[in-house]
Tab-separated table of C-alpha atoms and ligand atoms in Angstrom:
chain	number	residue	atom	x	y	z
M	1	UNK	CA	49.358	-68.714	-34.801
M	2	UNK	CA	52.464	-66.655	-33.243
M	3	UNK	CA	51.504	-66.856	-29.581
M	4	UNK	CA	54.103	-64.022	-28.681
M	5	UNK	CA	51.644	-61.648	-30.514
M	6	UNK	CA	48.742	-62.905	-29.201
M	7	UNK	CA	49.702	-62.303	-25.457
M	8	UNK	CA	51.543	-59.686	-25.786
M	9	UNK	CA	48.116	-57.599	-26.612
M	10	UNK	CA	46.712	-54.821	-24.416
M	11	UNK	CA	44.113	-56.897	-21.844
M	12	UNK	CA	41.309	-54.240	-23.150
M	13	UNK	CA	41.345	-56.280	-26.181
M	14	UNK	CA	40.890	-59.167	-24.927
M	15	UNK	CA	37.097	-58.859	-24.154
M	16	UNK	CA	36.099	-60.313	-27.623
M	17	UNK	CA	36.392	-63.770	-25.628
M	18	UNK	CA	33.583	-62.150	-23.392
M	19	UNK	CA	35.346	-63.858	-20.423
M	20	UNK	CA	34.450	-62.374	-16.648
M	21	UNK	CA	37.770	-62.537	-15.914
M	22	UNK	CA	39.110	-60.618	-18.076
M	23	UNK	CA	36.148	-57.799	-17.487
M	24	UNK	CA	37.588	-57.547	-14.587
M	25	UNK	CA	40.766	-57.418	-14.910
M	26	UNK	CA	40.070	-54.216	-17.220
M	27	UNK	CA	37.649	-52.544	-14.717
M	28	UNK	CA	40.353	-52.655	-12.060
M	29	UNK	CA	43.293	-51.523	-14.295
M	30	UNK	CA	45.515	-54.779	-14.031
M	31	UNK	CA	47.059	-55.872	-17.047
M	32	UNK	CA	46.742	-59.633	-17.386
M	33	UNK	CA	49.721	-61.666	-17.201
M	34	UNK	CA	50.311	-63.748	-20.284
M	35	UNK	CA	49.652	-67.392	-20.351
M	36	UNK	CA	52.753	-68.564	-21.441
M	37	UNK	CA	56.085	-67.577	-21.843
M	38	UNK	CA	58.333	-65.641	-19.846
M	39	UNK	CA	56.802	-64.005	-16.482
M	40	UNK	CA	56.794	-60.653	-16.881
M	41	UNK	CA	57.416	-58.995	-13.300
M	42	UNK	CA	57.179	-55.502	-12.563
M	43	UNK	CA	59.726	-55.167	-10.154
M	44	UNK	CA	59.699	-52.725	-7.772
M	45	UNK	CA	63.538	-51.510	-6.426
M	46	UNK	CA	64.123	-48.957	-4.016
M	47	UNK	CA	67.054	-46.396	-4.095
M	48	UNK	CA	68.721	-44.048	-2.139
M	49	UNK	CA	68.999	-40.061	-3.340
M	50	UNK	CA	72.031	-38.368	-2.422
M	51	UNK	CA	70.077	-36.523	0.028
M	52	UNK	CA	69.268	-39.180	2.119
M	53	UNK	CA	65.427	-40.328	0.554
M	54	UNK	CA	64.499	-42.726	-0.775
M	55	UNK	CA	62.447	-43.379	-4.302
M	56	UNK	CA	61.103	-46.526	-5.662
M	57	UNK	CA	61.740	-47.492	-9.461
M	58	UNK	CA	60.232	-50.033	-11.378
M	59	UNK	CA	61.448	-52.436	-13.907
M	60	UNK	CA	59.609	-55.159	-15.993
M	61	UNK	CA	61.109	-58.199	-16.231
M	62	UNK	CA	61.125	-61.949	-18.292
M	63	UNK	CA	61.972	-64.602	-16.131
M	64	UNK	CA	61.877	-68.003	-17.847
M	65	UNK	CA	60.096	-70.365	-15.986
M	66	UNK	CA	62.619	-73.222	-16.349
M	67	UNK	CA	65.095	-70.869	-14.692
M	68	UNK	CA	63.396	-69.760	-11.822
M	69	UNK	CA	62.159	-71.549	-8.470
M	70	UNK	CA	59.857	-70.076	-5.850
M	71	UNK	CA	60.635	-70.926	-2.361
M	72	UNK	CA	58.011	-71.157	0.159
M	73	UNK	CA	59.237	-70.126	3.477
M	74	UNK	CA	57.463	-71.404	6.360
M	75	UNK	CA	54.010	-71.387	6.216
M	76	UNK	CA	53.503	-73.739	8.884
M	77	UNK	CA	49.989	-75.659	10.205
M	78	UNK	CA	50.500	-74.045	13.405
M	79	UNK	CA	52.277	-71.320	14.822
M	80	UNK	CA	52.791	-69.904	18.825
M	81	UNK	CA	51.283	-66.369	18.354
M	82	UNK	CA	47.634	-66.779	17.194
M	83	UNK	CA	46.903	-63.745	15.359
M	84	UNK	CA	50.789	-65.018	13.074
M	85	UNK	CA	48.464	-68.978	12.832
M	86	UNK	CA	45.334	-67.178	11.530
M	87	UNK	CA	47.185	-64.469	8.991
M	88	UNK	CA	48.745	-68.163	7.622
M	89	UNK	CA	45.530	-69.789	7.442
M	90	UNK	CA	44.137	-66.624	5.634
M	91	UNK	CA	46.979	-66.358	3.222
M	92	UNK	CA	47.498	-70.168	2.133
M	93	UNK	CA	44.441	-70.575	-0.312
M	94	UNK	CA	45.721	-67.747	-2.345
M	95	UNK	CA	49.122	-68.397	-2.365
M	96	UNK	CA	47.772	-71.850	-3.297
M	97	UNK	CA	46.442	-70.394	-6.032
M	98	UNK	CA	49.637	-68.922	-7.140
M	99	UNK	CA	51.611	-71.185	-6.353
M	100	UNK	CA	49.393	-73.916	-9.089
M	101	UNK	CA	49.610	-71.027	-11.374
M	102	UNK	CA	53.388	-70.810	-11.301
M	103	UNK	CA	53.782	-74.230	-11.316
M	104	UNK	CA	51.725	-75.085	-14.247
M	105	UNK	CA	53.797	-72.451	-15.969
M	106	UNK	CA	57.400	-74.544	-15.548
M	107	UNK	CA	58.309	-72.596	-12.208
M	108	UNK	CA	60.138	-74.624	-10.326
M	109	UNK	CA	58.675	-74.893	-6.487
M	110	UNK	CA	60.691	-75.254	-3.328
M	111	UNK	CA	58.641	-75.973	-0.285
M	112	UNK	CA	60.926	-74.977	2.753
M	113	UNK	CA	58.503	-75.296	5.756
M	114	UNK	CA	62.121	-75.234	8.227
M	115	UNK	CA	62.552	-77.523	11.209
M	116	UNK	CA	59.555	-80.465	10.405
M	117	UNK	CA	60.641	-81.787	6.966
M	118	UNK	CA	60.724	-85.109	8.874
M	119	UNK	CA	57.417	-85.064	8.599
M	120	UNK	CA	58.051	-85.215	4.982
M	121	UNK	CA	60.509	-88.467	5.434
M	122	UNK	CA	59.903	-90.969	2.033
M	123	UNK	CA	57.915	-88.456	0.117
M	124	UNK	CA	59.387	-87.934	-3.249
M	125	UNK	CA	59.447	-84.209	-2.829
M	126	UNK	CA	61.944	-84.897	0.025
M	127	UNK	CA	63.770	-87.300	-1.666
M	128	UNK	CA	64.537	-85.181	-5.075
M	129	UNK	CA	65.644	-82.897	-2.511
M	130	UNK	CA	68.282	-85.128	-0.926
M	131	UNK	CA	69.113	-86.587	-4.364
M	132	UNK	CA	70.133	-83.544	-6.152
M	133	UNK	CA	74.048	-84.025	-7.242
M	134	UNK	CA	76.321	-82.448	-4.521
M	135	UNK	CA	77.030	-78.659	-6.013
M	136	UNK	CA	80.228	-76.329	-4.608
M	137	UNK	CA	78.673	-72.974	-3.528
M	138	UNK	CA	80.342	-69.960	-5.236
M	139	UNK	CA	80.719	-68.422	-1.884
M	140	UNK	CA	80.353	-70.453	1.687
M	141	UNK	CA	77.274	-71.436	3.032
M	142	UNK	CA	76.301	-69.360	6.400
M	143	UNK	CA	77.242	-71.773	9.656
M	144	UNK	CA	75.936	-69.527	12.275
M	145	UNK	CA	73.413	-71.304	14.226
M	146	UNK	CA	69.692	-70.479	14.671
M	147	UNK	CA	66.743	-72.378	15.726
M	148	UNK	CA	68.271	-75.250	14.566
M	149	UNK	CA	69.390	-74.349	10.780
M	150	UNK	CA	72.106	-71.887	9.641
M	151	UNK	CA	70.838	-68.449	9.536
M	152	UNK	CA	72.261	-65.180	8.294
M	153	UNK	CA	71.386	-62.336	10.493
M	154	UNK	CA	71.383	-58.858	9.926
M	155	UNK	CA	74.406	-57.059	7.907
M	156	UNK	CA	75.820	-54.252	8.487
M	157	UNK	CA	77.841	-54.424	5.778
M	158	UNK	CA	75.046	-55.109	3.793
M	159	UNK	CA	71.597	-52.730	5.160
M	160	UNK	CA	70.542	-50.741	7.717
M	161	UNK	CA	68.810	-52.038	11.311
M	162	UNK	CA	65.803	-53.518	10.827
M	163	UNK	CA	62.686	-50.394	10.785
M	164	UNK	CA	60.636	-52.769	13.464
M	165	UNK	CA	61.459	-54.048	16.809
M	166	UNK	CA	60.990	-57.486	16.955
M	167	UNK	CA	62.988	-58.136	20.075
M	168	UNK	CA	60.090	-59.400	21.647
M	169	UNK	CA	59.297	-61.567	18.914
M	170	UNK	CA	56.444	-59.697	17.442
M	171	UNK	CA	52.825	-61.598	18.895
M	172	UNK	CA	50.627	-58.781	17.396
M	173	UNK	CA	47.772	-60.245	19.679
M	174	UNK	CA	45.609	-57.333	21.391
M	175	UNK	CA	45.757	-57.650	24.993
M	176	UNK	CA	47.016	-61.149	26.622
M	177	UNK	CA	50.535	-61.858	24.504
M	178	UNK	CA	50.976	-65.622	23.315
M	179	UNK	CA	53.321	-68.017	24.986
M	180	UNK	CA	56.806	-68.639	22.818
M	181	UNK	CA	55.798	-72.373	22.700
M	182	UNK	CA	56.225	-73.979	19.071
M	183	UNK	CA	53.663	-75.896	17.979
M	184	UNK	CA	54.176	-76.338	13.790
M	185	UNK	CA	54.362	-80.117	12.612
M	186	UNK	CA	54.597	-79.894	8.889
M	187	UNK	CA	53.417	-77.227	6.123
M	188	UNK	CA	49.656	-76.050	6.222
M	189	UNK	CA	48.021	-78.294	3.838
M	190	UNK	CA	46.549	-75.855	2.142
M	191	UNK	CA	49.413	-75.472	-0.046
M	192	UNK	CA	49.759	-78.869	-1.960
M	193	UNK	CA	52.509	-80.285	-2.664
M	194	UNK	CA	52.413	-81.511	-6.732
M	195	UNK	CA	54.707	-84.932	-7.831
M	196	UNK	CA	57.693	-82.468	-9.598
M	197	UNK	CA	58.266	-80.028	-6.827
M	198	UNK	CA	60.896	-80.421	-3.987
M	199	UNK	CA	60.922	-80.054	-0.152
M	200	UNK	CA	63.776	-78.894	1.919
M	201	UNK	CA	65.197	-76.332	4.577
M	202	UNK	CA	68.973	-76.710	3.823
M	203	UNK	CA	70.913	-74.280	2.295
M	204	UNK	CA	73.188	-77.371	0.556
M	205	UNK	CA	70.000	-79.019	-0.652
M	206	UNK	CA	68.814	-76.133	-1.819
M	207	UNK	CA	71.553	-74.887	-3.927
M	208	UNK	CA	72.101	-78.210	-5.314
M	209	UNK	CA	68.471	-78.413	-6.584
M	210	UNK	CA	69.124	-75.299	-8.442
M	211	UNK	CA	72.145	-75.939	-9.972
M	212	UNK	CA	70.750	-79.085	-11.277
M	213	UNK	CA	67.831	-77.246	-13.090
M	214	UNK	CA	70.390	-74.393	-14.001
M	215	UNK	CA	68.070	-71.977	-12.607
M	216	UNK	CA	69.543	-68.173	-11.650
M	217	UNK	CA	66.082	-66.912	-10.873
M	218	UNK	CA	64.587	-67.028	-6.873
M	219	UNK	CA	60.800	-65.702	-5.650
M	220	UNK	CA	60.716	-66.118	-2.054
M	221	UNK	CA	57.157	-65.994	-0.404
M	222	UNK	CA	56.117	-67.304	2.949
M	223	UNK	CA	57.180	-66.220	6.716
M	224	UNK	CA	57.989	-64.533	8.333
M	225	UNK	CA	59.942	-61.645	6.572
M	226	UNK	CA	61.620	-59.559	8.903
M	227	UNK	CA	63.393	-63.238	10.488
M	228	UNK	CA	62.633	-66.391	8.099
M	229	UNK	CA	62.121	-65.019	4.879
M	230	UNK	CA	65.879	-62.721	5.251
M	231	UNK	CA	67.651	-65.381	7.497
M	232	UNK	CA	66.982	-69.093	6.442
M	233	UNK	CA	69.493	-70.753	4.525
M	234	UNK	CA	67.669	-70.841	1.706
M	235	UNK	CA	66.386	-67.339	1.880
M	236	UNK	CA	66.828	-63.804	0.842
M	237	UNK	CA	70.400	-62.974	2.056
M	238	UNK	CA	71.867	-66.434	1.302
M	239	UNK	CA	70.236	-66.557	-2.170
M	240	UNK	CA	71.428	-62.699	-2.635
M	241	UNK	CA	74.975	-63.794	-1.776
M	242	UNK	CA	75.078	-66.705	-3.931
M	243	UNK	CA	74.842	-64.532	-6.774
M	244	UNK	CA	70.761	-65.262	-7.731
M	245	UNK	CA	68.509	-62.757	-9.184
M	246	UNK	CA	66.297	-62.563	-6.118
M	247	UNK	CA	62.799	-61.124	-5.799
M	248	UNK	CA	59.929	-60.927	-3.279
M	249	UNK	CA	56.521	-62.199	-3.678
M	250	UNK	CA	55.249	-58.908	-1.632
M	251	UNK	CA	51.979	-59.055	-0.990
M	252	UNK	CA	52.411	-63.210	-0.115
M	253	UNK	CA	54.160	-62.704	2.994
M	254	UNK	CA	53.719	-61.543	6.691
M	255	UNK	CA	55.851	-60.574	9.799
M	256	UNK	CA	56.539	-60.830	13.778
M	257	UNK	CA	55.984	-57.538	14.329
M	258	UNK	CA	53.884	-56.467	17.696
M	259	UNK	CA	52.621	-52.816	16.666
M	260	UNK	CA	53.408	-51.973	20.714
M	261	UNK	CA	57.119	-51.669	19.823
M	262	UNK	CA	59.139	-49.276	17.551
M	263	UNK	CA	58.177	-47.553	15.740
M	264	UNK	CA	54.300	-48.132	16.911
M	265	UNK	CA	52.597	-48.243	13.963
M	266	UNK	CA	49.809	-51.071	13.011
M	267	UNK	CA	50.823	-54.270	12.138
M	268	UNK	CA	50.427	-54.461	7.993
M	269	UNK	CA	52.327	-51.037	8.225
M	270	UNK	CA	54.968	-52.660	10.299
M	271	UNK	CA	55.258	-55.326	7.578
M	272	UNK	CA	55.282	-52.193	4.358
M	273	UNK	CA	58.299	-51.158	6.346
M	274	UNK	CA	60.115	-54.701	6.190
M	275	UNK	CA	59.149	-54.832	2.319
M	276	UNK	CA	60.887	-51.298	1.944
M	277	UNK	CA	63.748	-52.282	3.583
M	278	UNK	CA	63.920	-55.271	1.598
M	279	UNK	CA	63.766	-53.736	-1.759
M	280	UNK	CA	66.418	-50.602	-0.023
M	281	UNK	CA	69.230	-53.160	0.695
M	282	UNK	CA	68.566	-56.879	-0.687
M	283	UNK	CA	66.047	-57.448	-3.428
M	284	UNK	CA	63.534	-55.900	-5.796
M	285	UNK	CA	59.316	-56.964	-4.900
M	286	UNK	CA	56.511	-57.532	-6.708
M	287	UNK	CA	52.868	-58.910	-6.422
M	288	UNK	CA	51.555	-62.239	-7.518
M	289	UNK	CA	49.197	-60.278	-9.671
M	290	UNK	CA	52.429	-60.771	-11.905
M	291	UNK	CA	51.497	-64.809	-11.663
M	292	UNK	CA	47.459	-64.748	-11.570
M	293	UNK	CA	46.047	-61.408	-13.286
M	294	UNK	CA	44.192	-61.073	-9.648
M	295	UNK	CA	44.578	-58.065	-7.573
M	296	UNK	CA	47.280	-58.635	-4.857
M	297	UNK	CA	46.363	-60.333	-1.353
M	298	UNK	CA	45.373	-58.307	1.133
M	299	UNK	CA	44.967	-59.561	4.937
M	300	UNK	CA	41.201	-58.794	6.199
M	301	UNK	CA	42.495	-57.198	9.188
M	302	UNK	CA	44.301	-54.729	7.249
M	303	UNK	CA	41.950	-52.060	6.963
M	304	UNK	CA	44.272	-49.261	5.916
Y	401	ZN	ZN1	50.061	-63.686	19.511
């Protein structure tokens, strides 16, 4: 049987196999994502007009899955601001989900949960990690200190200020605002960690692990995006600058952003405005329905 053929069939077909799933995947208009193969991302990019706007464009994609990681950035057992700790409690089981999905379909996964991979010390993900053959970068590393890893802050040369104001940090918690005290120890456990993938917060580690595996293709997913998910060393603008074909997991990701600053809007709008700027100046987004055939993950709080 060609399999090419057989995926690549409209999903209204595929009710012959009389599968819930898939009745729902037609009710609610999402085309499901083939089984196999390349992953087929819509990507969404965002351009400029020459008067100033901007429009979003959208381009489908086939990423191999033995050339492409996912990196998951921080999603941490605990954090300081507990309305940030319950959004990542809320948002682990499905990225869970996606992340087994990806997996299972040769994607490469790169747990990054920064500052406690000692807690990790021994494991084999760790180890692979520290392993990989020494690779030269094709452009140098970022040095700059933060929190305790190399971080790449904001470019000028490179985007526009960030559209929130996260000078304060960004504890969206109503009323009393949560001490800056943190309290992570490892990775929520939620999100397992399978014999094949690797764990790291280096930059080196991280580039040597996918030169090994040859891989050109980066999803980044985790938090928080307007500081971890852009700065880390093994985040957007490093992976942009290394050359990678970078996209966002959109709708698996969150941000510090305390909707009593600039520009005041709610929270989950704050963090539409991140994505946007994102997809303006560094890399193209899309939603995990890409990965699962599911409708994208939505916080509960976000009643929009
Ligand atoms: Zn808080």
């Amino acid at each position: 049987m060609n399999l090419s053929k057989q995926v690549s069939r409209p999903s209204s077909l595929r009710l012959s196999g009389c599968c819930f799933a898939s009745a729902v995947i037609v009710l609610m208009n999402i085309p499901a994502p083939a089984a196999e193969g390349p992953l087929q991302l819509h990507l969404r990019f965002r351009n400029a007009t020459p008067r100033g706007e901007t429009t979003t464009s959208e381009k489908t994609v086939a990423w191999e899955p033995n050339k492409t990681a996912l990196i998951i950035c921080d999603m941490w057992d605990d954090h300081w601001c507990k309305s940030a700790a319950r959004r990542v409690v809320e948002m682990a089981g499905p990225l869970n989900e996606v992340v087994k999905q990806a997996r299972g379909r040769g994607v490469f996964i790169i747990h990054a949960p920064s500052s406690v991979t000692a807690f990790y010390k021994d494991t084999p993900q760790r180890r692979r990690a520290q392993a990989a053959p020494f690779a030269k970068t094709p452009v140098a590393l970022a040095t700059v200190e933060r929190w305790g890893t190399a971080w790449c802050w904001t470019d000028p040369k490179h985007e526009a200020v960030l559209p929130i104001d996260d000078s304060d940090m960004g504890c969206s918690c109503e009323g009393t605002k949560c001490p800056i005290n943190p309290p992570w120890t490892r990775q929520i456990a939620t999100i397992e960690l399978a014999p094949q993938d690797a764990l790291t917060d280096n930059g080196q580690e991280t580039w040597n692990l996918l030169r090994e595996r040859g891989i050109t293709n980066v999803i980044l997913c985790g938090v928080h995006l307007n500081m971890c998910v852009l700065g880390r060393p093994f985040a957007i603008r490093q992976q942009v600058y290394l050359g990678m074909n970078v996209a966002l997991m959109r709708d698996m990701t969150d941000t510090m952003y305390n909707p009593e600053r600039p520009p005041g809007v709610d929270h989950f709008t704050g963090t539409d405005l991140v994505i946007a700027h994102v997809e303006r100046h560094w890399c193209p987004s899309f939603t995990s329905t890409d990965i699962t055939g599911k409708p994208a993950f939505k916080f509960r709080e976000d009643r929009r």
